[in-house]
mmCIF file of C-alpha atoms (C1' of nucleotides) in Angstrom:
data_model
loop_
_atom_site.group_PDB
_atom_site.id
_atom_site.type_symbol
_atom_site.label_atom_id
_atom_site.label_comp_id
_atom_site.label_asym_id
_atom_site.label_seq_id
_atom_site.Cartn_x
_atom_site.Cartn_y
_atom_site.Cartn_z
ATOM 1 C CA MET A 1 0.000 0.000 0.000
ATOM 2 C CA PRO A 2 1.410 3.382 -1.034
ATOM 3 C CA THR A 3 2.291 5.471 1.950
ATOM 4 C CA ASP A 4 0.785 8.339 0.026
ATOM 5 C CA ILE A 5 3.597 10.625 0.932
ATOM 6 C CA THR A 6 2.890 14.299 0.474
ATOM 7 C CA PRO A 7 5.494 16.777 -0.731
ATOM 8 C CA GLN A 8 5.172 18.262 2.740
ATOM 9 C CA LYS A 9 5.987 15.005 4.509
ATOM 10 C CA ALA A 10 8.866 14.420 2.151
ATOM 11 C CA GLN A 11 10.288 17.841 2.886
ATOM 12 C CA ASP A 12 9.975 17.007 6.576
ATOM 13 C CA ILE A 13 11.935 13.804 6.098
ATOM 14 C CA LEU A 14 14.579 15.705 4.180
ATOM 15 C CA HIS A 15 14.815 18.419 6.821
ATOM 16 C CA ALA A 16 15.036 15.842 9.586
ATOM 17 C CA TYR A 17 17.872 14.101 7.760
ATOM 18 C CA ILE A 18 19.622 17.389 7.181
ATOM 19 C CA SER A 19 19.559 18.509 10.783
ATOM 20 C CA LYS A 20 20.370 15.069 12.124
ATOM 21 C CA ASN A 21 23.543 15.058 10.047
ATOM 22 C CA GLY A 22 24.651 18.604 10.589
ATOM 23 C CA LEU A 23 23.917 19.594 6.999
ATOM 24 C CA LYS A 24 22.258 22.727 5.805
ATOM 25 C CA VAL A 25 19.039 23.605 4.075
ATOM 26 C CA SER A 26 19.564 25.487 0.842
ATOM 27 C CA ARG A 27 17.331 27.009 -1.770
ATOM 28 C CA GLN A 28 18.744 24.567 -4.342
ATOM 29 C CA ARG A 29 17.956 21.539 -2.259
ATOM 30 C CA GLU A 30 14.417 22.651 -1.706
ATOM 31 C CA VAL A 31 13.854 23.388 -5.367
ATOM 32 C CA ILE A 32 15.325 20.103 -6.571
ATOM 33 C CA ALA A 33 13.399 18.118 -3.979
ATOM 34 C CA GLU A 34 10.209 19.900 -4.958
ATOM 35 C CA VAL A 35 10.720 19.242 -8.646
ATOM 36 C CA PHE A 36 11.543 15.616 -8.015
ATOM 37 C CA LEU A 37 8.610 14.990 -5.722
ATOM 38 C CA GLN A 38 6.132 16.597 -8.052
ATOM 39 C CA ALA A 39 7.377 14.852 -11.150
ATOM 40 C CA GLY A 40 6.411 11.395 -10.022
ATOM 41 C CA GLY A 41 9.488 9.488 -11.026
ATOM 42 C CA HIS A 42 11.675 8.232 -13.846
ATOM 43 C CA LEU A 43 13.454 11.505 -14.410
ATOM 44 C CA LYS A 44 16.959 11.742 -15.677
ATOM 45 C CA ILE A 45 19.398 14.233 -14.203
ATOM 46 C CA ASP A 46 19.126 16.638 -17.100
ATOM 47 C CA GLU A 47 15.324 16.541 -16.923
ATOM 48 C CA LEU A 48 15.485 17.380 -13.249
ATOM 49 C CA LEU A 49 18.004 20.108 -13.984
ATOM 50 C CA GLU A 50 15.817 21.610 -16.678
ATOM 51 C CA ARG A 51 12.770 21.699 -14.426
ATOM 52 C CA ALA A 52 14.716 23.004 -11.469
ATOM 53 C CA ARG A 53 16.127 25.822 -13.559
ATOM 54 C CA LYS A 54 12.640 26.982 -14.397
ATOM 55 C CA LEU A 55 12.236 27.718 -10.714
ATOM 56 C CA ASP A 56 15.757 28.923 -10.092
ATOM 57 C CA GLU A 57 18.055 29.919 -12.933
ATOM 58 C CA ARG A 58 21.306 29.295 -11.203
ATOM 59 C CA ILE A 59 21.159 25.632 -10.267
ATOM 60 C CA SER A 60 24.077 23.598 -11.534
ATOM 61 C CA GLN A 61 24.134 20.049 -12.790
ATOM 62 C CA ALA A 62 26.589 19.101 -10.070
ATOM 63 C CA THR A 63 24.114 20.214 -7.446
ATOM 64 C CA VAL A 64 21.396 18.095 -8.991
ATOM 65 C CA TYR A 65 23.666 15.071 -8.837
ATOM 66 C CA ARG A 66 24.597 15.852 -5.265
ATOM 67 C CA THR A 67 21.070 16.532 -4.155
ATOM 68 C CA MET A 68 19.638 13.390 -5.729
ATOM 69 C CA LYS A 69 22.294 11.402 -3.901
ATOM 70 C CA LEU A 70 21.183 13.105 -0.736
ATOM 71 C CA LEU A 71 17.535 12.291 -1.399
ATOM 72 C CA ALA A 72 18.532 8.683 -1.991
ATOM 73 C CA GLU A 73 20.463 8.638 1.272
ATOM 74 C CA CYS A 74 17.559 9.921 3.265
ATOM 75 C CA GLY A 75 15.333 7.300 1.710
ATOM 76 C CA LEU A 76 13.168 9.484 -0.484
ATOM 77 C CA ALA A 77 14.633 8.638 -3.874
ATOM 78 C CA GLU A 78 15.933 5.543 -5.565
ATOM 79 C CA SER A 79 18.089 5.395 -8.642
ATOM 80 C CA ARG A 80 17.417 3.107 -11.567
ATOM 81 C CA THR A 81 19.337 2.448 -14.720
ATOM 82 C CA PHE A 82 17.483 1.101 -17.712
ATOM 83 C CA HIS A 83 18.957 -0.068 -20.984
ATOM 84 C CA ASP A 84 19.485 3.431 -22.327
ATOM 85 C CA GLY A 85 22.260 3.932 -19.812
ATOM 86 C CA PHE A 86 20.887 6.980 -18.051
ATOM 87 C CA THR A 87 20.370 7.011 -14.330
ATOM 88 C CA ARG A 88 16.851 7.911 -13.381
ATOM 89 C CA TYR A 89 15.351 8.663 -10.008
ATOM 90 C CA GLU A 90 11.981 7.746 -8.657
ATOM 91 C CA LEU A 91 10.207 7.831 -5.344
ATOM 92 C CA ALA A 92 11.723 5.166 -3.164
ATOM 93 C CA ASP A 93 9.958 1.952 -2.296
ATOM 94 C CA GLY A 94 8.621 2.180 1.169
ATOM 95 C CA HIS A 95 7.268 5.569 0.373
ATOM 96 C CA GLU A 96 5.638 4.248 -2.729
ATOM 97 C CA GLU A 97 4.448 0.728 -3.357
ATOM 98 C CA HIS A 98 7.072 -1.584 -4.784
ATOM 99 C CA HIS A 99 6.802 -2.017 -8.515
ATOM 100 C CA ASP A 100 8.639 -3.043 -11.642
ATOM 101 C CA HIS A 101 8.692 -1.558 -15.133
ATOM 102 C CA LEU A 102 7.332 -2.082 -18.607
ATOM 103 C CA ILE A 103 9.241 -0.023 -21.140
ATOM 104 C CA CYS A 104 8.303 0.687 -24.736
ATOM 105 C CA THR A 105 11.421 0.418 -26.860
ATOM 106 C CA SER A 106 9.814 2.572 -29.504
ATOM 107 C CA CYS A 107 8.485 5.639 -27.689
ATOM 108 C CA GLY A 108 10.228 5.120 -24.372
ATOM 109 C CA ILE A 109 7.130 5.299 -22.224
ATOM 110 C CA ILE A 110 7.575 3.650 -18.836
ATOM 111 C CA VAL A 111 4.667 1.892 -17.144
ATOM 112 C CA GLU A 112 4.867 0.667 -13.587
ATOM 113 C CA PHE A 113 3.358 -2.611 -12.557
ATOM 114 C CA MET A 114 3.325 -5.027 -9.676
ATOM 115 C CA ASP A 115 2.542 -8.700 -9.780
ATOM 116 C CA ASP A 116 2.284 -10.702 -6.582
ATOM 117 C CA ALA A 117 2.649 -14.023 -8.339
ATOM 118 C CA ILE A 118 5.978 -12.983 -9.825
ATOM 119 C CA GLU A 119 7.197 -11.598 -6.528
ATOM 120 C CA ALA A 120 6.329 -14.855 -4.803
ATOM 121 C CA ARG A 121 8.085 -16.961 -7.428
ATOM 122 C CA GLN A 122 11.176 -14.768 -7.193
ATOM 123 C CA GLU A 123 11.351 -15.495 -3.485
ATOM 124 C CA ALA A 124 10.932 -19.181 -4.191
ATOM 125 C CA VAL A 125 13.613 -19.204 -6.880
ATOM 126 C CA ALA A 126 16.062 -17.399 -4.620
ATOM 127 C CA LYS A 127 15.422 -19.745 -1.741
ATOM 128 C CA LYS A 128 15.755 -22.797 -3.973
ATOM 129 C CA ASN A 129 19.213 -21.555 -4.945
ATOM 130 C CA GLY A 130 20.240 -20.851 -1.402
ATOM 131 C CA PHE A 131 19.963 -17.079 -1.717
ATOM 132 C CA ASP A 132 18.594 -14.659 0.795
ATOM 133 C CA LEU A 133 16.774 -12.280 -1.546
ATOM 134 C CA ARG A 134 17.333 -8.595 -0.852
ATOM 135 C CA HIS A 135 16.042 -6.804 -3.901
ATOM 136 C CA HIS A 136 15.543 -7.318 -7.565
ATOM 137 C CA ARG A 137 15.285 -5.577 -10.840
ATOM 138 C CA MET A 138 12.811 -6.571 -13.490
ATOM 139 C CA GLU A 139 12.170 -4.705 -16.679
ATOM 140 C CA LEU A 140 9.961 -5.873 -19.519
ATOM 141 C CA TYR A 141 10.720 -4.382 -22.917
ATOM 142 C CA GLY A 142 8.350 -4.335 -25.867
ATOM 143 C CA HIS A 143 6.090 -2.152 -27.955
ATOM 144 C CA CYS A 144 3.151 -0.388 -26.409
ATOM 145 C CA ARG A 145 -0.300 -0.362 -27.987
ATOM 146 C CA LYS A 146 0.117 3.086 -29.497
ATOM 147 C CA CYS A 147 3.399 2.259 -31.165
ATOM 148 C CA ARG A 148 1.983 -0.882 -32.711
ATOM 149 C CA GLU A 149 -0.835 0.989 -34.424
ATOM 150 C CA MET B 1 16.188 -26.225 -25.023
ATOM 151 C CA PRO B 2 19.844 -25.280 -25.430
ATOM 152 C CA THR B 3 20.960 -25.465 -29.016
ATOM 153 C CA ASP B 4 24.145 -26.944 -27.624
ATOM 154 C CA ILE B 5 26.262 -24.836 -29.883
ATOM 155 C CA THR B 6 29.824 -26.017 -30.285
ATOM 156 C CA PRO B 7 32.760 -23.654 -30.607
ATOM 157 C CA GLN B 8 33.052 -24.991 -34.129
ATOM 158 C CA LYS B 9 29.489 -24.090 -35.052
ATOM 159 C CA ALA B 10 29.925 -20.696 -33.509
ATOM 160 C CA GLN B 11 33.060 -20.051 -35.533
ATOM 161 C CA ASP B 12 31.081 -21.084 -38.612
ATOM 162 C CA ILE B 13 28.374 -18.563 -37.813
ATOM 163 C CA LEU B 14 31.005 -15.900 -37.294
ATOM 164 C CA HIS B 15 32.766 -16.730 -40.551
ATOM 165 C CA ALA B 16 29.489 -16.740 -42.446
ATOM 166 C CA TYR B 17 28.668 -13.311 -41.054
ATOM 167 C CA ILE B 18 32.108 -12.035 -41.900
ATOM 168 C CA SER B 19 32.054 -13.121 -45.520
ATOM 169 C CA LYS B 20 28.451 -12.079 -46.023
ATOM 170 C CA ASN B 21 29.363 -8.563 -44.953
ATOM 171 C CA GLY B 22 32.655 -8.234 -46.756
ATOM 172 C CA LEU B 23 34.632 -8.244 -43.534
ATOM 173 C CA LYS B 24 37.837 -10.091 -42.852
ATOM 174 C CA VAL B 25 38.923 -12.908 -40.635
ATOM 175 C CA SER B 26 41.738 -11.958 -38.315
ATOM 176 C CA ARG B 27 43.788 -13.734 -35.726
ATOM 177 C CA GLN B 28 42.419 -11.375 -33.070
ATOM 178 C CA ARG B 29 38.822 -12.129 -33.931
ATOM 179 C CA GLU B 30 39.401 -15.834 -33.783
ATOM 180 C CA VAL B 31 41.181 -15.639 -30.465
ATOM 181 C CA ILE B 32 38.594 -13.399 -28.859
ATOM 182 C CA ALA B 33 35.729 -15.530 -30.146
ATOM 183 C CA GLU B 34 37.446 -18.645 -28.874
ATOM 184 C CA VAL B 35 38.032 -17.184 -25.438
ATOM 185 C CA PHE B 36 34.474 -15.941 -25.222
ATOM 186 C CA LEU B 37 32.910 -19.197 -26.350
ATOM 187 C CA GLN B 38 34.924 -21.285 -23.963
ATOM 188 C CA ALA B 39 34.371 -19.073 -20.973
ATOM 189 C CA GLY B 40 30.659 -19.676 -20.776
ATOM 190 C CA GLY B 41 29.407 -16.205 -20.111
ATOM 191 C CA HIS B 42 29.339 -13.199 -17.788
ATOM 192 C CA LEU B 43 32.750 -11.936 -18.709
ATOM 193 C CA LYS B 44 33.712 -8.325 -18.563
ATOM 194 C CA ILE B 45 35.809 -6.733 -21.275
ATOM 195 C CA ASP B 46 38.968 -6.749 -19.233
ATOM 196 C CA GLU B 47 38.481 -10.392 -18.316
ATOM 197 C CA LEU B 48 38.137 -11.247 -21.986
ATOM 198 C CA LEU B 49 41.165 -9.118 -22.756
ATOM 199 C CA GLU B 50 43.238 -10.836 -20.113
ATOM 200 C CA ARG B 51 42.348 -14.285 -21.373
ATOM 201 C CA ALA B 52 42.818 -13.328 -24.997
ATOM 202 C CA ARG B 53 46.268 -11.967 -24.254
ATOM 203 C CA LYS B 54 47.324 -15.306 -22.859
ATOM 204 C CA LEU B 55 46.821 -16.666 -26.335
ATOM 205 C CA ASP B 56 48.060 -13.626 -28.217
ATOM 206 C CA GLU B 57 50.119 -10.931 -26.497
ATOM 207 C CA ARG B 58 49.251 -8.101 -28.782
ATOM 208 C CA ILE B 59 45.482 -7.854 -28.578
ATOM 209 C CA SER B 60 44.216 -4.432 -27.637
ATOM 210 C CA GLN B 61 41.268 -3.493 -25.493
ATOM 211 C CA ALA B 62 39.727 -1.622 -28.410
ATOM 212 C CA THR B 63 39.736 -4.779 -30.462
ATOM 213 C CA VAL B 64 37.989 -6.682 -27.703
ATOM 214 C CA TYR B 65 35.278 -4.033 -27.609
ATOM 215 C CA ARG B 66 34.971 -4.107 -31.369
ATOM 216 C CA THR B 67 34.954 -7.866 -31.619
ATOM 217 C CA MET B 68 32.361 -8.349 -28.919
ATOM 218 C CA LYS B 69 30.128 -5.901 -30.751
ATOM 219 C CA LEU B 70 30.656 -7.994 -33.845
ATOM 220 C CA LEU B 71 29.764 -11.189 -32.006
ATOM 221 C CA ALA B 72 26.639 -9.516 -30.722
ATOM 222 C CA GLU B 73 25.728 -8.403 -34.251
ATOM 223 C CA CYS B 74 26.073 -11.870 -35.650
ATOM 224 C CA GLY B 75 23.896 -13.211 -32.886
ATOM 225 C CA LEU B 76 26.456 -15.115 -30.866
ATOM 226 C CA ALA B 77 26.842 -12.805 -27.920
ATOM 227 C CA GLU B 78 24.564 -10.650 -25.838
ATOM 228 C CA SER B 79 25.560 -7.830 -23.572
ATOM 229 C CA ARG B 80 24.262 -7.392 -20.048
ATOM 230 C CA THR B 81 24.787 -4.677 -17.528
ATOM 231 C CA PHE B 82 24.311 -5.502 -13.880
ATOM 232 C CA HIS B 83 24.360 -3.114 -10.965
ATOM 233 C CA ASP B 84 28.120 -2.899 -10.822
ATOM 234 C CA GLY B 85 28.091 -0.891 -14.040
ATOM 235 C CA PHE B 86 30.277 -3.173 -16.140
ATOM 236 C CA THR B 87 29.090 -4.554 -19.426
ATOM 237 C CA ARG B 88 29.341 -8.324 -19.560
ATOM 238 C CA TYR B 89 28.866 -10.680 -22.456
ATOM 239 C CA GLU B 90 27.283 -14.064 -22.523
ATOM 240 C CA LEU B 91 26.159 -16.560 -25.115
ATOM 241 C CA ALA B 92 23.085 -15.184 -26.777
ATOM 242 C CA ASP B 93 19.641 -16.569 -26.180
ATOM 243 C CA GLY B 94 18.685 -18.784 -29.037
ATOM 244 C CA HIS B 95 22.062 -20.389 -28.820
ATOM 245 C CA GLU B 96 21.668 -21.003 -25.182
ATOM 246 C CA GLU B 97 18.463 -21.477 -23.247
ATOM 247 C CA HIS B 98 16.911 -18.262 -22.021
ATOM 248 C CA HIS B 99 17.634 -17.506 -18.407
ATOM 249 C CA ASP B 100 17.771 -14.790 -15.798
ATOM 250 C CA HIS B 101 20.245 -14.085 -13.012
ATOM 251 C CA LEU B 102 20.683 -14.399 -9.301
ATOM 252 C CA ILE B 103 23.571 -12.265 -8.076
ATOM 253 C CA CYS B 104 25.256 -12.352 -4.690
ATOM 254 C CA THR B 105 25.909 -8.789 -3.589
ATOM 255 C CA SER B 106 28.619 -9.993 -1.268
ATOM 256 C CA CYS B 107 30.880 -12.235 -3.354
ATOM 257 C CA GLY B 108 29.532 -11.350 -6.784
ATOM 258 C CA ILE B 109 28.774 -14.880 -7.879
ATOM 259 C CA ILE B 110 26.215 -15.055 -10.672
ATOM 260 C CA VAL B 111 23.796 -17.966 -10.891
ATOM 261 C CA GLU B 112 21.570 -18.494 -13.887
ATOM 262 C CA PHE B 113 18.012 -19.667 -13.508
ATOM 263 C CA MET B 114 14.853 -20.025 -15.496
ATOM 264 C CA ASP B 115 11.335 -20.129 -14.188
ATOM 265 C CA ASP B 116 8.446 -20.885 -16.515
ATOM 266 C CA ALA B 117 5.855 -19.514 -14.138
ATOM 267 C CA ILE B 118 7.565 -16.140 -14.041
ATOM 268 C CA GLU B 119 8.005 -16.089 -17.799
ATOM 269 C CA ALA B 120 4.310 -16.811 -18.265
ATOM 270 C CA ARG B 121 3.254 -14.090 -15.844
ATOM 271 C CA GLN B 122 5.534 -11.591 -17.548
ATOM 272 C CA GLU B 123 3.763 -12.280 -20.817
ATOM 273 C CA ALA B 124 0.432 -11.877 -19.074
ATOM 274 C CA VAL B 125 1.438 -8.618 -17.421
ATOM 275 C CA ALA B 126 2.686 -7.199 -20.705
ATOM 276 C CA LYS B 127 -0.461 -8.179 -22.530
ATOM 277 C CA LYS B 128 -2.663 -6.755 -19.804
ATOM 278 C CA ASN B 129 -0.896 -3.426 -20.269
ATOM 279 C CA GLY B 130 -1.191 -3.488 -24.032
ATOM 280 C CA PHE B 131 2.461 -4.320 -24.629
ATOM 281 C CA ASP B 132 3.893 -6.701 -27.152
ATOM 282 C CA LEU B 133 6.715 -8.191 -25.070
ATOM 283 C CA ARG B 134 10.055 -8.483 -26.826
ATOM 284 C CA HIS B 135 12.540 -9.193 -24.112
ATOM 285 C CA HIS B 136 13.092 -8.595 -20.460
ATOM 286 C CA ARG B 137 15.689 -8.284 -17.835
ATOM 287 C CA MET B 138 15.335 -9.763 -14.415
ATOM 288 C CA GLU B 139 18.021 -9.851 -11.773
ATOM 289 C CA LEU B 140 17.582 -11.023 -8.203
ATOM 290 C CA TYR B 141 20.098 -9.669 -5.717
ATOM 291 C CA GLY B 142 20.835 -11.175 -2.330
ATOM 292 C CA HIS B 143 23.346 -13.144 -0.320
ATOM 293 C CA CYS B 144 24.305 -16.639 -1.328
ATOM 294 C CA ARG B 145 24.519 -19.501 1.125
ATOM 295 C CA LYS B 146 28.287 -19.297 1.453
ATOM 296 C CA CYS B 147 28.298 -15.608 2.236
ATOM 297 C CA ARG B 148 25.663 -16.027 4.916
ATOM 298 C CA GLU B 149 27.694 -18.570 6.837
ATOM 299 C "C1'" DT C 1 32.388 33.495 12.137
ATOM 300 C "C1'" DT C 2 32.323 28.901 11.180
ATOM 301 C "C1'" DT C 3 31.190 25.204 8.304
ATOM 302 C "C1'" DG C 4 28.749 23.274 4.830
ATOM 303 C "C1'" DA C 5 26.841 24.076 -0.141
ATOM 304 C "C1'" DT C 6 27.490 25.721 -4.707
ATOM 305 C "C1'" DG C 7 29.267 26.579 -9.441
ATOM 306 C "C1'" DC C 8 32.658 25.882 -12.436
ATOM 307 C "C1'" DA C 9 35.761 23.372 -14.662
ATOM 308 C "C1'" DA C 10 38.852 19.687 -14.363
ATOM 309 C "C1'" DA C 11 39.098 14.792 -13.360
ATOM 310 C "C1'" DG C 12 37.343 9.948 -13.642
ATOM 311 C "C1'" DG C 13 35.975 5.548 -15.517
ATOM 312 C "C1'" DA C 14 33.967 2.890 -19.167
ATOM 313 C "C1'" DT C 15 33.496 2.839 -23.981
ATOM 314 C "C1'" DT C 16 34.157 4.712 -28.686
ATOM 315 C "C1'" DT C 17 36.599 6.625 -32.454
ATOM 316 C "C1'" DG C 18 40.204 8.906 -35.738
ATOM 317 C "C1'" DC C 19 44.130 7.909 -37.974
ATOM 318 C "C1'" DA C 20 48.370 5.940 -39.616
ATOM 319 C "C1'" DT C 21 49.959 1.339 -40.072
ATOM 320 C "C1'" DG C 22 49.576 -3.655 -40.749
ATOM 321 C "C1'" DA C 23 47.232 -7.759 -42.435
ATOM 322 C "C1'" DA C 24 43.851 -10.296 -45.234
ATOM 323 C "C1'" DT C 25 41.855 -11.063 -49.708
ATOM 324 C "C1'" DA D 1 46.798 -3.645 -54.848
ATOM 325 C "C1'" DT D 2 42.715 -2.844 -52.154
ATOM 326 C "C1'" DT D 3 40.266 -2.652 -48.336
ATOM 327 C "C1'" DC D 4 39.441 -3.855 -43.861
ATOM 328 C "C1'" DA D 5 41.316 -4.502 -38.968
ATOM 329 C "C1'" DT D 6 44.356 -3.047 -35.470
ATOM 330 C "C1'" DG D 7 46.771 -0.364 -31.891
ATOM 331 C "C1'" DC D 8 47.286 3.706 -29.860
ATOM 332 C "C1'" DA D 9 45.845 7.691 -27.974
ATOM 333 C "C1'" DA D 10 42.584 11.174 -28.084
ATOM 334 C "C1'" DA D 11 37.759 11.880 -27.694
ATOM 335 C "C1'" DT D 12 33.011 10.906 -25.656
ATOM 336 C "C1'" DC D 13 29.521 10.331 -22.372
ATOM 337 C "C1'" DC D 14 27.809 10.364 -17.858
ATOM 338 C "C1'" DT D 15 29.125 11.223 -13.273
ATOM 339 C "C1'" DT D 16 32.206 12.803 -9.593
ATOM 340 C "C1'" DT D 17 35.379 15.943 -7.393
ATOM 341 C "C1'" DG D 18 38.666 19.892 -6.093
ATOM 342 C "C1'" DC D 19 38.629 24.386 -4.994
ATOM 343 C "C1'" DA D 20 37.584 29.179 -4.337
ATOM 344 C "C1'" DT D 21 33.485 31.488 -3.170
ATOM 345 C "C1'" DC D 22 28.758 31.995 -1.197
ATOM 346 C "C1'" DA D 23 25.352 31.324 2.221
ATOM 347 C "C1'" DA D 24 23.233 28.972 6.264
ATOM 348 C "C1'" DA D 25 23.468 28.477 11.148
#
DNA sequence: TTTGATGCAAAGGATTTGCATGAAT
DNA sequence: ATTCATGCAAATCCTTTGCATCAAA
């Protein structure tokens, strides 16, 4: 079940992490966090940078990288790398329901899905092979309905 | 069912591809193909390079990159990128039975597996979302039995 | 004031590519 | 003889980092 995290709660988590670790709140961090939280996932660094710059002209790419790392550290963001080689960030599991991805290799659209049967079998497969399963990555690639028309 | 491809058959496929495309056979290509075929998968470029150099001192990294691309083009090899960021090559599906991977995040061991139930559900999930499934990537990460002891 | 954050540009690490040279046809 | 392949080093691409400067606490 999605924790239904609000941008406000997320900012609280970020601020808590910041003060707990003796870091500082900055305009850049707030803007980048805001942009990320509102976007709803799967954004590449340059997409985040572009959106952040609409709110604040003087945000650098390096700061986006650094801030997304920070958001990942405090548990709000999670990085993913699909076949195109770009790192993307999305809301972290735990704050959002766990899911995997369907990706259209033609238009690039990314659809999230979750299948309990698959999750259960993954656990079973891991156990059968003597593994203690920690996390997984599953991406299905194909052509979406629109692109087949 | 594994096509049980022999190194000989693979070399034939490579040679057919080479002559069909007006390319040339070279000592380097034969050595790299041999090393790759005998290794049985999941090798990084520098591992392939190291092994190739045992057979022929003067093989360059660039040639390994180029040759593995060639092997992928002619359908013998397939590249994979796991979480560690390195590209690895393995025998391509179609020449080997399709499979996915279990990876120990402690010692790095990679175990192949195949689960029909998961494959079937993946098809179902794709269809349900209007996708025509072409391929997928599934990696399960955890700790293997040895590393837990 | 003190210390962390930022921007910029330089540095990194994996992979690719340009070019003169060497090998295959 | 041609034409492709190779080795080398320079160039790319994404990401990280060093450092002087700026801003939060």
